[in-house]
Coordinates of C-alpha atoms in Angstrom, one line a residue:
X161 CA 0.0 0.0 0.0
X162 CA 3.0 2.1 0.8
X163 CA 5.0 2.5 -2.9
X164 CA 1.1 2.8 -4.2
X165 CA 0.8 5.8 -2.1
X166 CA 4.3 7.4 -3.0
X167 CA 3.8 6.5 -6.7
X168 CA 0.4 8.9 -6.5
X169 CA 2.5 11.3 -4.6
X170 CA 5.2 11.8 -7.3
X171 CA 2.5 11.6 -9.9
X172 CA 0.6 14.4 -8.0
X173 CA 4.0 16.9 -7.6
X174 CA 5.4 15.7 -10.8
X175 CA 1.8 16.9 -12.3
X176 CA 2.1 20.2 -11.1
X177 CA 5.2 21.3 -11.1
X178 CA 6.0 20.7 -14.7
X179 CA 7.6 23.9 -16.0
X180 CA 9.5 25.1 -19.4
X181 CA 11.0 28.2 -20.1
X182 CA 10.8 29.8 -23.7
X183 CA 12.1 32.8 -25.6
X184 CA 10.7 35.9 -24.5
X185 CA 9.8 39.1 -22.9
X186 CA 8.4 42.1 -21.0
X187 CA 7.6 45.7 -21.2
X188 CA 7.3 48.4 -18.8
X189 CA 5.3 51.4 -18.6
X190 CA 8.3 53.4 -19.8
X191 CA 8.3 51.3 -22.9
X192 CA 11.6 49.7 -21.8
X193 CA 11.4 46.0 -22.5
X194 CA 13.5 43.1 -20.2
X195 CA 14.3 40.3 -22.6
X196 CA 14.6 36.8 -21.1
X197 CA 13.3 33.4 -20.3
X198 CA 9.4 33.6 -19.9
X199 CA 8.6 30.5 -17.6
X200 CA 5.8 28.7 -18.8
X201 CA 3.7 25.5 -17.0
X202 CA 2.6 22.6 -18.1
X203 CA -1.0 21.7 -17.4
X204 CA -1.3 18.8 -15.1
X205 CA -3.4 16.2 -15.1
X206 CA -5.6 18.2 -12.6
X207 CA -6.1 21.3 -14.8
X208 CA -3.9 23.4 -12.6
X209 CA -1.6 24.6 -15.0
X210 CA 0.1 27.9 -16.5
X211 CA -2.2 30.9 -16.0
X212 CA -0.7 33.4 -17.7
X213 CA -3.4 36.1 -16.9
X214 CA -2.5 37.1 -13.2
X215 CA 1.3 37.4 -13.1
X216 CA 4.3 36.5 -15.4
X217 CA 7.4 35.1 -14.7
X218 CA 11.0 36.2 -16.5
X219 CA 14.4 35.1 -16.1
X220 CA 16.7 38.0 -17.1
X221 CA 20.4 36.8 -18.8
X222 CA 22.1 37.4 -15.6
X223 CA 19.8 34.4 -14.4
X224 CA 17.5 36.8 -12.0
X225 CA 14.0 35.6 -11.6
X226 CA 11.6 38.2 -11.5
X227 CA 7.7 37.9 -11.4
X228 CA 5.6 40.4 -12.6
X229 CA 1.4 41.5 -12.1
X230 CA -0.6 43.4 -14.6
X231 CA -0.3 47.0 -14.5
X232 CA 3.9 46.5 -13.1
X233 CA 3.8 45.4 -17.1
X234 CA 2.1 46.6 -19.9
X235 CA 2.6 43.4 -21.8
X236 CA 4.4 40.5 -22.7
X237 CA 5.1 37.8 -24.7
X238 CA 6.7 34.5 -26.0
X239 CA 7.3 31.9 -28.8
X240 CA 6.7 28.2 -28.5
X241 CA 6.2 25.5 -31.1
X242 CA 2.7 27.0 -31.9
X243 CA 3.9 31.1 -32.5
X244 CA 3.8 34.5 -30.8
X245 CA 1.7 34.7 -28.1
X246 CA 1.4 38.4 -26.7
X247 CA -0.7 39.4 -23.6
X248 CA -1.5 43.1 -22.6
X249 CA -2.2 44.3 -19.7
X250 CA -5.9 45.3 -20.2
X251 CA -8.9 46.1 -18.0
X252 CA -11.7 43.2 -16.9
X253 CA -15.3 43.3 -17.2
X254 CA -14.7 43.4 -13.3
X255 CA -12.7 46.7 -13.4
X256 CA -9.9 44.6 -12.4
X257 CA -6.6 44.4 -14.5
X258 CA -5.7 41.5 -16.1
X259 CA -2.9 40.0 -19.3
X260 CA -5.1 39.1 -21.7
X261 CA -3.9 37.8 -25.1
X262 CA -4.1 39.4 -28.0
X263 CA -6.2 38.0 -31.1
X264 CA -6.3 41.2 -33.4
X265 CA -4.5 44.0 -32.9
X266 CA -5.2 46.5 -35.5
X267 CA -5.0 50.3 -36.0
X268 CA -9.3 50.5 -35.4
X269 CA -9.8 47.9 -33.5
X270 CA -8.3 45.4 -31.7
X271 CA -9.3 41.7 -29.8
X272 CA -8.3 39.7 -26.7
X273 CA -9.2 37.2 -24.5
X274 CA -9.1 35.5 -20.8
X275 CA -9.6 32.6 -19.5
X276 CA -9.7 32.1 -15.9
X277 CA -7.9 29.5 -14.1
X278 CA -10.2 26.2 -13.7
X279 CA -10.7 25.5 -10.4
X280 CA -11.9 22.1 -11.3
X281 CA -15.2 20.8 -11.9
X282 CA -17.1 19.2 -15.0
X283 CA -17.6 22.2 -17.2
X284 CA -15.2 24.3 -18.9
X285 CA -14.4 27.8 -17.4
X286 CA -16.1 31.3 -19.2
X287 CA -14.2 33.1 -22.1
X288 CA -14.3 37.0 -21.3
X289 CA -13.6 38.7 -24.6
X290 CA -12.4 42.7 -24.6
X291 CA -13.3 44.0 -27.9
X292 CA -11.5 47.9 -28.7
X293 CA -11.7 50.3 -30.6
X294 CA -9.3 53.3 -31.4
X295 CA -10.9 55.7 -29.4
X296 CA -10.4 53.6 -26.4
X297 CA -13.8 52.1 -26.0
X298 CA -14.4 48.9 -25.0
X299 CA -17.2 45.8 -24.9
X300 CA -17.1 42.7 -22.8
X301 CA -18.8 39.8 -24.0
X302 CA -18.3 35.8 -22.9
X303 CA -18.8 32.9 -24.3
X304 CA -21.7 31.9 -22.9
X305 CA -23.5 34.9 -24.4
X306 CA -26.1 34.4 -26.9
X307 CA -25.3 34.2 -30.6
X308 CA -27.7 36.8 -31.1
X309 CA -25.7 38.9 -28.4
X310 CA -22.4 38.7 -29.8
X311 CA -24.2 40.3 -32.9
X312 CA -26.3 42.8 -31.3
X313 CA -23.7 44.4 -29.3
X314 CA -20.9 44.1 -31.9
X315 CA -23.5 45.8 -34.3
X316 CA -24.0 48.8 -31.9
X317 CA -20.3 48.8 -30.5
X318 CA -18.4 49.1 -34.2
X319 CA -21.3 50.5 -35.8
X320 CA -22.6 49.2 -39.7
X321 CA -21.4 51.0 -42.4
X322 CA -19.7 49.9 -44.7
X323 CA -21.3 46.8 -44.8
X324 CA -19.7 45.6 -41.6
X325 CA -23.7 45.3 -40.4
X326 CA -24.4 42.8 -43.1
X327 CA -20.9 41.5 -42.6
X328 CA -21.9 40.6 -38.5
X329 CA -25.2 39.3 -39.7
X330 CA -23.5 36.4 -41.9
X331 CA -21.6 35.7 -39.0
X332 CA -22.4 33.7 -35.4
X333 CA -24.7 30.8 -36.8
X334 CA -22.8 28.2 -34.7
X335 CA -20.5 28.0 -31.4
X336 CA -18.7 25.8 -32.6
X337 CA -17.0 28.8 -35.1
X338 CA -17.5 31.6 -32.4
X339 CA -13.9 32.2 -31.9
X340 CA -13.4 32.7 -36.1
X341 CA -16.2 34.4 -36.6
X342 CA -15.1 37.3 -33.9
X343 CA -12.0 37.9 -34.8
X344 CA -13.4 37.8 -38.9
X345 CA -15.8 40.3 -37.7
X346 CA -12.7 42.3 -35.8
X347 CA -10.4 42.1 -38.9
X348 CA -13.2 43.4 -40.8
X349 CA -13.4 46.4 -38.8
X350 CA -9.8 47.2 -39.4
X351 CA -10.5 46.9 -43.0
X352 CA -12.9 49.2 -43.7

């Protein structure tokens, strides 16, 4: 019963402490940017892994490990296997500051996203999305919102000339392409 015990032990720490470091970096307010190793967790087998939307973790190239919150950073970012991945620092729907990451980022409007750490449990956690635009304005939506919300709001929030009304309209007829179909809409934006 004993080596059964300490197998699920190890398992257990071995689960949650699994940890890379990749390529990367931060910026500052002052616009001055640290480059380093961004550390970067695995998920475990619990769903405990990386969040990346509280705090972020650097080692410099004189091998000082620093962690960082929102607002100490302005953003940062990394390369793995799968590309870039930038997160700004960016308000919350609950006026708290968060990294989210980027989707679009475009000269009249821009996209990100957070996901909030899963706490466990048979569902999967909410999506917040943080639309932009230029002016500074912004709209929170989840994922759980309606189709017929995401259109709604988006309609009101960017406006629909140009045909970016008709554009939204084509768009949101499944959940399964929710994702695509915001950052189309987003891109669209930009474009006209």
């Amino acid at each position: 019963m004993k080596p059964l015990v300490i197998l699920a032990t190890l398992l257990l720490v071995a689960g949650v402490t699994q940890a890379k470091k990749l390529p990367g970096y931060v910026v500052f307010p002052n616009n001055d940017t640290l480059r380093g190793d961004i550390k970067i967790s695995g998920a475990s087998f619990l769903g405990q892994g990386y969040n990346p939307y509280d705090a972020v973790a650097i080692t410099d190239s004189t091998g000082r490990d620093s962690t960082y919150q929102p607002g100490e950073v302005i953003a940062f970012g990394f390369t793995d296997k799968s590309g870039e991945h930038i997160f700004r620092a960016k308000m919350h729907r609950d006026s708290t500051i968060k990294f989210q990451q980027v989707i679009v980022l475009g000269p009249k409007a821009s996209l990100y996203y957070y996901e909030p750490n899963s706490a466990g449990g048979y569902g999967s956690p909410p999506t917040y999305f943080t639309f932009e635009r230029a002016d500074g304005a912004v709209l929170f939506l989840k994922n759980y919102d309606k189709l017929e919300t995401f259109q709604n709001k988006i309609k009101v929030f960017y406006g629909e000339a140009g045909g970016l009304g008709q554009f939204i309209d084509e768009r949101f007829t499944s959940r399964w392409k929710m994702r695509d179909d915001i950052k189309a809409v987003v891109m669209e934006a930009n474009r006209l």
